[in-house]
PDB file of C-alpha atoms in Angstrom:
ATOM      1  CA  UNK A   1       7.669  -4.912  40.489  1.00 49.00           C
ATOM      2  CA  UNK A   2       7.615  -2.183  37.578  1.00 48.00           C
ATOM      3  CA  UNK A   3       4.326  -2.564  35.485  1.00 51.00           C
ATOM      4  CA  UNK A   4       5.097  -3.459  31.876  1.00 52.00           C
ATOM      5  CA  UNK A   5       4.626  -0.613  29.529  1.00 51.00           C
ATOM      6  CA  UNK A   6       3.502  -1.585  26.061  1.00 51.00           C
ATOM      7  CA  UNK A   7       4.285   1.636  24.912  1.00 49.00           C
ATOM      8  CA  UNK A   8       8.030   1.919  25.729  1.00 48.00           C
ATOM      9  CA  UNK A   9      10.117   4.843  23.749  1.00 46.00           C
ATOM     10  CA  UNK A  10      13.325   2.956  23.313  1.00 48.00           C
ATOM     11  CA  UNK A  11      13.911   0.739  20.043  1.00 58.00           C
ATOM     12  CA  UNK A  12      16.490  -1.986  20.961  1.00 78.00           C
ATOM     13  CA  UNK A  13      17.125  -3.925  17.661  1.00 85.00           C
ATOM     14  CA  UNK A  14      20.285  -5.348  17.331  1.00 87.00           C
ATOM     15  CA  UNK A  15      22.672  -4.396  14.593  1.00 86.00           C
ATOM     16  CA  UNK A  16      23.043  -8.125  13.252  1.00 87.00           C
ATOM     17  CA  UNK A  17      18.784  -8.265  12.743  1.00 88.00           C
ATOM     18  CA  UNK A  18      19.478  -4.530  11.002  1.00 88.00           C
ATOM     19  CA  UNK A  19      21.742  -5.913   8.628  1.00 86.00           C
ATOM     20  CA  UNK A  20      19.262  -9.080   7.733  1.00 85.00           C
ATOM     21  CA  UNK A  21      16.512  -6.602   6.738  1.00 88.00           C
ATOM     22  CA  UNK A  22      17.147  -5.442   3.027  1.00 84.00           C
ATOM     23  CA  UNK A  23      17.044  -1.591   3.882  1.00 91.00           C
ATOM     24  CA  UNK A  24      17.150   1.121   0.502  1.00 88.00           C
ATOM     25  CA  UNK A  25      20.062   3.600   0.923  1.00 90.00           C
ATOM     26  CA  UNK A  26      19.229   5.773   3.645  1.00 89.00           C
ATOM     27  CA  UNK A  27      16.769   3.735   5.312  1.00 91.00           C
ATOM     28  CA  UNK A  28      16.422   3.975   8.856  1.00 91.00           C
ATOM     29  CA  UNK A  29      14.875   2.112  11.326  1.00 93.00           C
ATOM     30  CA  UNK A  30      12.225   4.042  13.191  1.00 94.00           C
ATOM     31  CA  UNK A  31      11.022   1.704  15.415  1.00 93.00           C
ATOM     32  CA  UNK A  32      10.847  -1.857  16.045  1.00 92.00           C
ATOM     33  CA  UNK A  33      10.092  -5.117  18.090  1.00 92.00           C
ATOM     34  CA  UNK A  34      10.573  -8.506  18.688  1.00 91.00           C
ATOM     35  CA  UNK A  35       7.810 -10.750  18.372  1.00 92.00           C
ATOM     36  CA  UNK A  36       7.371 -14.018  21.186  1.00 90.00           C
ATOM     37  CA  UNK A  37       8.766 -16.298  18.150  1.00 87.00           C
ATOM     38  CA  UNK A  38      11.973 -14.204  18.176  1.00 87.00           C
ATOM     39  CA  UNK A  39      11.204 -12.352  14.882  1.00 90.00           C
ATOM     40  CA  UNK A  40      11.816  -8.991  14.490  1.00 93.00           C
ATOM     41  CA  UNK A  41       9.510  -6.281  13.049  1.00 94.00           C
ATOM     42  CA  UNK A  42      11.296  -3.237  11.840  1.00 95.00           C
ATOM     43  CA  UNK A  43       9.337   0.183  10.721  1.00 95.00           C
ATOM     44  CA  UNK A  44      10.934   2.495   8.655  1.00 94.00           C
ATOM     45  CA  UNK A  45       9.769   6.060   6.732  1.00 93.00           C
ATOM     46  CA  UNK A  46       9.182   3.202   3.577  1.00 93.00           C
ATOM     47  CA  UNK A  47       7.818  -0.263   5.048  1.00 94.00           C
ATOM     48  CA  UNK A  48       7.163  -2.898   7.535  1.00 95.00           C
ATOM     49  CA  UNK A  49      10.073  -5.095   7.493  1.00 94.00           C
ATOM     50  CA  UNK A  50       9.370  -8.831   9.024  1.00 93.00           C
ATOM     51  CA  UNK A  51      13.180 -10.015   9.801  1.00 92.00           C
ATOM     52  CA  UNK A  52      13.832 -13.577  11.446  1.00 83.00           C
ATOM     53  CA  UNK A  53      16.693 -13.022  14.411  1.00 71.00           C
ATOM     54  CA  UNK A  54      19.691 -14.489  13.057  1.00 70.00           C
ATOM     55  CA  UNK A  55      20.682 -16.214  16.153  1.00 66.00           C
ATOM     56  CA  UNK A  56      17.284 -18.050  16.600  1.00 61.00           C
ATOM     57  CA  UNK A  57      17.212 -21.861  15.816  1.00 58.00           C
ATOM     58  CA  UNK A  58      15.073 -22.795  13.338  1.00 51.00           C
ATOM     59  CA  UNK A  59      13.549 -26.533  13.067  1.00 50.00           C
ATOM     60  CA  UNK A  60      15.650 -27.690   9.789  1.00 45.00           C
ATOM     61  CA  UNK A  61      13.445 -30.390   9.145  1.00 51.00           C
ATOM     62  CA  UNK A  62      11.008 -27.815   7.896  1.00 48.00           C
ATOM     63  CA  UNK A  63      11.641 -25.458   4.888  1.00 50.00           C
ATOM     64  CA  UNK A  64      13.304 -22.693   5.866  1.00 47.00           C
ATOM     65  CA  UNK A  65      11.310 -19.775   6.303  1.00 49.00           C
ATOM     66  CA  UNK A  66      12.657 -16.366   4.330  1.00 55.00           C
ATOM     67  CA  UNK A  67      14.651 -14.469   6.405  1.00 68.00           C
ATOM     68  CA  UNK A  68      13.023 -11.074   5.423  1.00 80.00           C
ATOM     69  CA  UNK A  69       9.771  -9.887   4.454  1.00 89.00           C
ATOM     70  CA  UNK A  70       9.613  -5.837   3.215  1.00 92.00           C
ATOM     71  CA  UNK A  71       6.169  -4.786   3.051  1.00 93.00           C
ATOM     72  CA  UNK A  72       5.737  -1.098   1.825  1.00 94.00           C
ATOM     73  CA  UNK A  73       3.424   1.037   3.638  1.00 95.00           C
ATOM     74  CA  UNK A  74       0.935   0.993   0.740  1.00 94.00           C
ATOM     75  CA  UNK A  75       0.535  -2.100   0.712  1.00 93.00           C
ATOM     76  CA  UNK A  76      -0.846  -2.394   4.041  1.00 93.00           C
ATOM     77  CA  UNK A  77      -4.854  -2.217   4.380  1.00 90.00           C
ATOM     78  CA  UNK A  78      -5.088  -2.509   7.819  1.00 89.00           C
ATOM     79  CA  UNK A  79      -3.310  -3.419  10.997  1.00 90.00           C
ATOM     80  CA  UNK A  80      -4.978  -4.260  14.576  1.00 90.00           C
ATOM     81  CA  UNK A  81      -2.950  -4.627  17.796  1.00 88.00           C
ATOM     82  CA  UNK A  82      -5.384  -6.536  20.464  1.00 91.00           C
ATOM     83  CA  UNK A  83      -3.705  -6.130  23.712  1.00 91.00           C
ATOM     84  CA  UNK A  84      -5.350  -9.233  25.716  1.00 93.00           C
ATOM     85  CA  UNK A  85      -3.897 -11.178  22.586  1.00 93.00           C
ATOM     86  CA  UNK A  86      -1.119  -9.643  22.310  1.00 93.00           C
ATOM     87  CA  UNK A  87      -1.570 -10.117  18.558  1.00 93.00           C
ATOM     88  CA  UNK A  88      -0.434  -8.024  15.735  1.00 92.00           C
ATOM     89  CA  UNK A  89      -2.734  -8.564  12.819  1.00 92.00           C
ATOM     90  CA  UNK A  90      -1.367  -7.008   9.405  1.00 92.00           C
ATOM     91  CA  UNK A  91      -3.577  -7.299   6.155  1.00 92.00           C
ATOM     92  CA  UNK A  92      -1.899  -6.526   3.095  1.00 91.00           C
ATOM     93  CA  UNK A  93      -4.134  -5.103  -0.057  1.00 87.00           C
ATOM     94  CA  UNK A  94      -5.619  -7.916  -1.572  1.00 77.00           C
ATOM     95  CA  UNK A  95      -6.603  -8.829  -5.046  1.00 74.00           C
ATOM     96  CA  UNK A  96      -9.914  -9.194  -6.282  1.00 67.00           C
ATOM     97  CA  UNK A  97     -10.906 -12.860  -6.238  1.00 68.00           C
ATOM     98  CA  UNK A  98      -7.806 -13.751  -4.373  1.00 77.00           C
ATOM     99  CA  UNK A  99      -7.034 -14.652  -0.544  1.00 81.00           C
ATOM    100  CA  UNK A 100      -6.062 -11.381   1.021  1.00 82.00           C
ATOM    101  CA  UNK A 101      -2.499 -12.076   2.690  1.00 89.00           C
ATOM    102  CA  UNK A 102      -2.407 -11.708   6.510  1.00 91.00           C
ATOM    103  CA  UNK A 103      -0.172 -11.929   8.898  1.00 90.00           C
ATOM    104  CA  UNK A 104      -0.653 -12.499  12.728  1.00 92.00           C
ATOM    105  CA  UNK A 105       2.382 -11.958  14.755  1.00 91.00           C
ATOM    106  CA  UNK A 106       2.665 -12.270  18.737  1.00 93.00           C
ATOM    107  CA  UNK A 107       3.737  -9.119  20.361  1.00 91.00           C
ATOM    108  CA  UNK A 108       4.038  -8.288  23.943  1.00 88.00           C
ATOM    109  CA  UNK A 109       5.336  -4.965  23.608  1.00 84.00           C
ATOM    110  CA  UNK A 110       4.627  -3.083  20.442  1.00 87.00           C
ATOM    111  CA  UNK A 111       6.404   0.020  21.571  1.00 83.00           C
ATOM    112  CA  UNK A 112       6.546   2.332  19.065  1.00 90.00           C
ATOM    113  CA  UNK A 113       6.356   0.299  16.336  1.00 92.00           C
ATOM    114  CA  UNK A 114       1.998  -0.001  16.491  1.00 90.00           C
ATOM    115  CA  UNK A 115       2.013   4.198  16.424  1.00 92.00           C
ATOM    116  CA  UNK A 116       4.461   3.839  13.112  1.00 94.00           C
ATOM    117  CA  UNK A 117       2.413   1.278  11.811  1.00 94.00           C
ATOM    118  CA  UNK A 118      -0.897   3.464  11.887  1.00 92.00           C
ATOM    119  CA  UNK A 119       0.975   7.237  10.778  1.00 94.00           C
ATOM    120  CA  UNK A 120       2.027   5.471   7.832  1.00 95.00           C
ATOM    121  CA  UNK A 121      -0.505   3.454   6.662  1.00 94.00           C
ATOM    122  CA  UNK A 122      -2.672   6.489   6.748  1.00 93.00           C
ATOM    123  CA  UNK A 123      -0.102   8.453   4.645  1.00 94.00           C
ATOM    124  CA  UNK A 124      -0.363   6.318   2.147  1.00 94.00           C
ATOM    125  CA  UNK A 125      -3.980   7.194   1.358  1.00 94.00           C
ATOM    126  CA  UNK A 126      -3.783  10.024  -1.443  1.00 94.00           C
ATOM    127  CA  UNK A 127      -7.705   9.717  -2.144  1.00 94.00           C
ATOM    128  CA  UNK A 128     -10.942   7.414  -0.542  1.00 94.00           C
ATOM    129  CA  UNK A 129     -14.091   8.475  -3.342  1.00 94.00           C
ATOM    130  CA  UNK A 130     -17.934   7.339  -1.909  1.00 96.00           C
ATOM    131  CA  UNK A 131     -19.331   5.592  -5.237  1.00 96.00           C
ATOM    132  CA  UNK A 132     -23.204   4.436  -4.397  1.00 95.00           C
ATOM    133  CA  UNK A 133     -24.268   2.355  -6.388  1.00 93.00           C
ATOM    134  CA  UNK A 134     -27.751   0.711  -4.939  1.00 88.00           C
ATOM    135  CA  UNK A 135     -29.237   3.223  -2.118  1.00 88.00           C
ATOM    136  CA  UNK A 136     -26.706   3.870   0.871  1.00 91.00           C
ATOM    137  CA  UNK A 137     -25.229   0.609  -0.666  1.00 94.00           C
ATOM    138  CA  UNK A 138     -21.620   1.056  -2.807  1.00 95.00           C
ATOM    139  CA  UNK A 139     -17.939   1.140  -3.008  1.00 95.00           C
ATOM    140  CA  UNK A 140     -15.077   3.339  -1.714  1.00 93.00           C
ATOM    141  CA  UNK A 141     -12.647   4.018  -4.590  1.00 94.00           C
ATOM    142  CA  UNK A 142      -9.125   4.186  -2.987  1.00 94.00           C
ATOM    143  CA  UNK A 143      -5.924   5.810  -4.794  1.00 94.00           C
ATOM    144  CA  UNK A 144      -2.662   4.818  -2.079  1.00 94.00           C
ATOM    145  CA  UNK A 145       1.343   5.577  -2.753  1.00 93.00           C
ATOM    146  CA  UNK A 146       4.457   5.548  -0.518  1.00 92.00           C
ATOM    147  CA  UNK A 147       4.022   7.813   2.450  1.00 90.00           C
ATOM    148  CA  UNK A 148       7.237   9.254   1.030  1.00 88.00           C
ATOM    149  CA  UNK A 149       5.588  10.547  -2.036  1.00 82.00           C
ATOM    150  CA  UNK A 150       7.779   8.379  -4.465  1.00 78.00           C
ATOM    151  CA  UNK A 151       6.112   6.104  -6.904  1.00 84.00           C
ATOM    152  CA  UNK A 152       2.555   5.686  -9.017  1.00 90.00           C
ATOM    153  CA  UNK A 153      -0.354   6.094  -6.982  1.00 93.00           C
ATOM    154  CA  UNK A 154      -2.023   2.792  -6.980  1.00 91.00           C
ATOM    155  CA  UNK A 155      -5.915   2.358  -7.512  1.00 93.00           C
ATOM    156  CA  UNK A 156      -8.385  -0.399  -5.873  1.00 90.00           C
ATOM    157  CA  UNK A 157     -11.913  -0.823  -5.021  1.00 91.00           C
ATOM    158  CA  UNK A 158     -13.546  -1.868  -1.693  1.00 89.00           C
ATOM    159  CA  UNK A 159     -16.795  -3.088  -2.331  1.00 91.00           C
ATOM    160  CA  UNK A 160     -19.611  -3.041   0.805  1.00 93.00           C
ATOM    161  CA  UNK A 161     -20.874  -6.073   1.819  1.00 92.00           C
ATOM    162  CA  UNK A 162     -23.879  -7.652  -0.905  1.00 92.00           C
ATOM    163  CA  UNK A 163     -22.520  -5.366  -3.704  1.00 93.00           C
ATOM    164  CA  UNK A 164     -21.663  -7.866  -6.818  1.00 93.00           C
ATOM    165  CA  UNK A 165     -18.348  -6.196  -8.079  1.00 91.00           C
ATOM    166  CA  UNK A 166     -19.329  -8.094 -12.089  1.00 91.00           C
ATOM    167  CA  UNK A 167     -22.408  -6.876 -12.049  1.00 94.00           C
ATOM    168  CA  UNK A 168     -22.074  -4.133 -15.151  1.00 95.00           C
ATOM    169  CA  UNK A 169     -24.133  -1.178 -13.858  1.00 95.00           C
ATOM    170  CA  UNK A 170     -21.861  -1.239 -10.150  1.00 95.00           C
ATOM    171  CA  UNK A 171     -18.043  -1.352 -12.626  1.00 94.00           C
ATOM    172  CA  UNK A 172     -19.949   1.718 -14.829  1.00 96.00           C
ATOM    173  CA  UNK A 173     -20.040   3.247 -11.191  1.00 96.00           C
ATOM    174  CA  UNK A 174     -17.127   2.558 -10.568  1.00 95.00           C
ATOM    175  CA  UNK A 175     -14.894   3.318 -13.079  1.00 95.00           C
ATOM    176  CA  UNK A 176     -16.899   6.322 -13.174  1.00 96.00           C
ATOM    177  CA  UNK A 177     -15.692   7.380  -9.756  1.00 96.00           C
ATOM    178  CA  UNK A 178     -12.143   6.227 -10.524  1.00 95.00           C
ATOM    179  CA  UNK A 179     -12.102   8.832 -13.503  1.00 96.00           C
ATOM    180  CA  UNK A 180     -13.303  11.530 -11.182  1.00 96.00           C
ATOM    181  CA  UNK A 181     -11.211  10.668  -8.586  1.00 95.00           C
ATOM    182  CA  UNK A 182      -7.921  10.850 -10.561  1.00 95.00           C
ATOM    183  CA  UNK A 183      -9.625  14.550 -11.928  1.00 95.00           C
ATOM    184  CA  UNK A 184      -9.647  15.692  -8.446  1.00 93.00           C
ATOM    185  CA  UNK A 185      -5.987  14.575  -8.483  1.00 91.00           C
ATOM    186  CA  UNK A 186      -5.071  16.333 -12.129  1.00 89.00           C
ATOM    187  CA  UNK A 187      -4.296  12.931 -13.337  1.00 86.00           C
TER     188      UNK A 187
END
């Protein structure tokens, strides 16, 4: 018996799941895999795509679930393969004050996909500014854009734990380091 290799270099997706995902001109799929639900997960230069296989029966008593799902690279905070699991965990950026979306998603063989998924992410990152605000205690302000280089650079805060994100003097700190940090950037 030939031991199961997580990291295979093929990518396998058929052309019908291809034509489900909504691709931009001249987007190409890198890598991808199937999850155990029969969903496909497509990486490209520009984002995660989440595609449903065409040919899998879905329970039409329930609402139907979208067939795609594009989530730019950018988007993505973090994203944590645990091999016992078998679980692909993808956080999106969240908003302040708002559930941060997450998706878990059952993979037995992440193949190249899980070394896309970590390349990009961390092209996305333009900028990460240190902003202490009590002690060792503070914020990281964070300036992300597509890997690809196209678009505005978006701008968030991550706040360490016990930091109050209203409390006045912490958003003087932290707009001050926003305002240096798009300096650095000649913005």
């Amino acid at each position: 018996m030939t031991p199961r290799n997580p990291f295979k270099r093929s990518v396998d997706v058929p052309g019908d799941v291809v034509a489900q995902a909504s691709l931009a001109p001249g987007e190409k799929v890198l890598a991808g895999t199937r999850t155990t639900d029969g969903t496909w997960l497509l990486g490209t230069h520009k984002a995660l795509h989440v595609v449903l296989d065409p040919g899998a029966e879905v329970d039409r008593e329930v609402e139907a679930p979208p067939v795609e799902r594009r989530i730019p690279w950018e988007r993505i905070e973090r994203a944590d393969w645990d091999r016992d699991e078998e679980l692909l965990v993808v956080e999106e950026v969240g908003e302040f004050g708002r559930v941060r979306p997450r998706h878990e998603l059952a993979v037995a063989e992440p193949g190249l996909l899980l070394e896309l998924v970590r390349e990009r992410v961390t092209a996305s990152v333009v900028l990460q500014r240190r902003v202490n605000t009590e002690g060792k205690k503070g914020l990281l302000v964070i300036g992300r854009r597509s890997p690809v280089g196209d678009g505005e650079i978006s701008w968030a805060y991550q706040f360490d734990a016990g930091v109050d994100p209203e409390d006045p003097s912490v958003m003087a700190a932290a707009e001050a380091g926003l305002r240096a940090a798009q300096a650095d950037l000649g913005l």
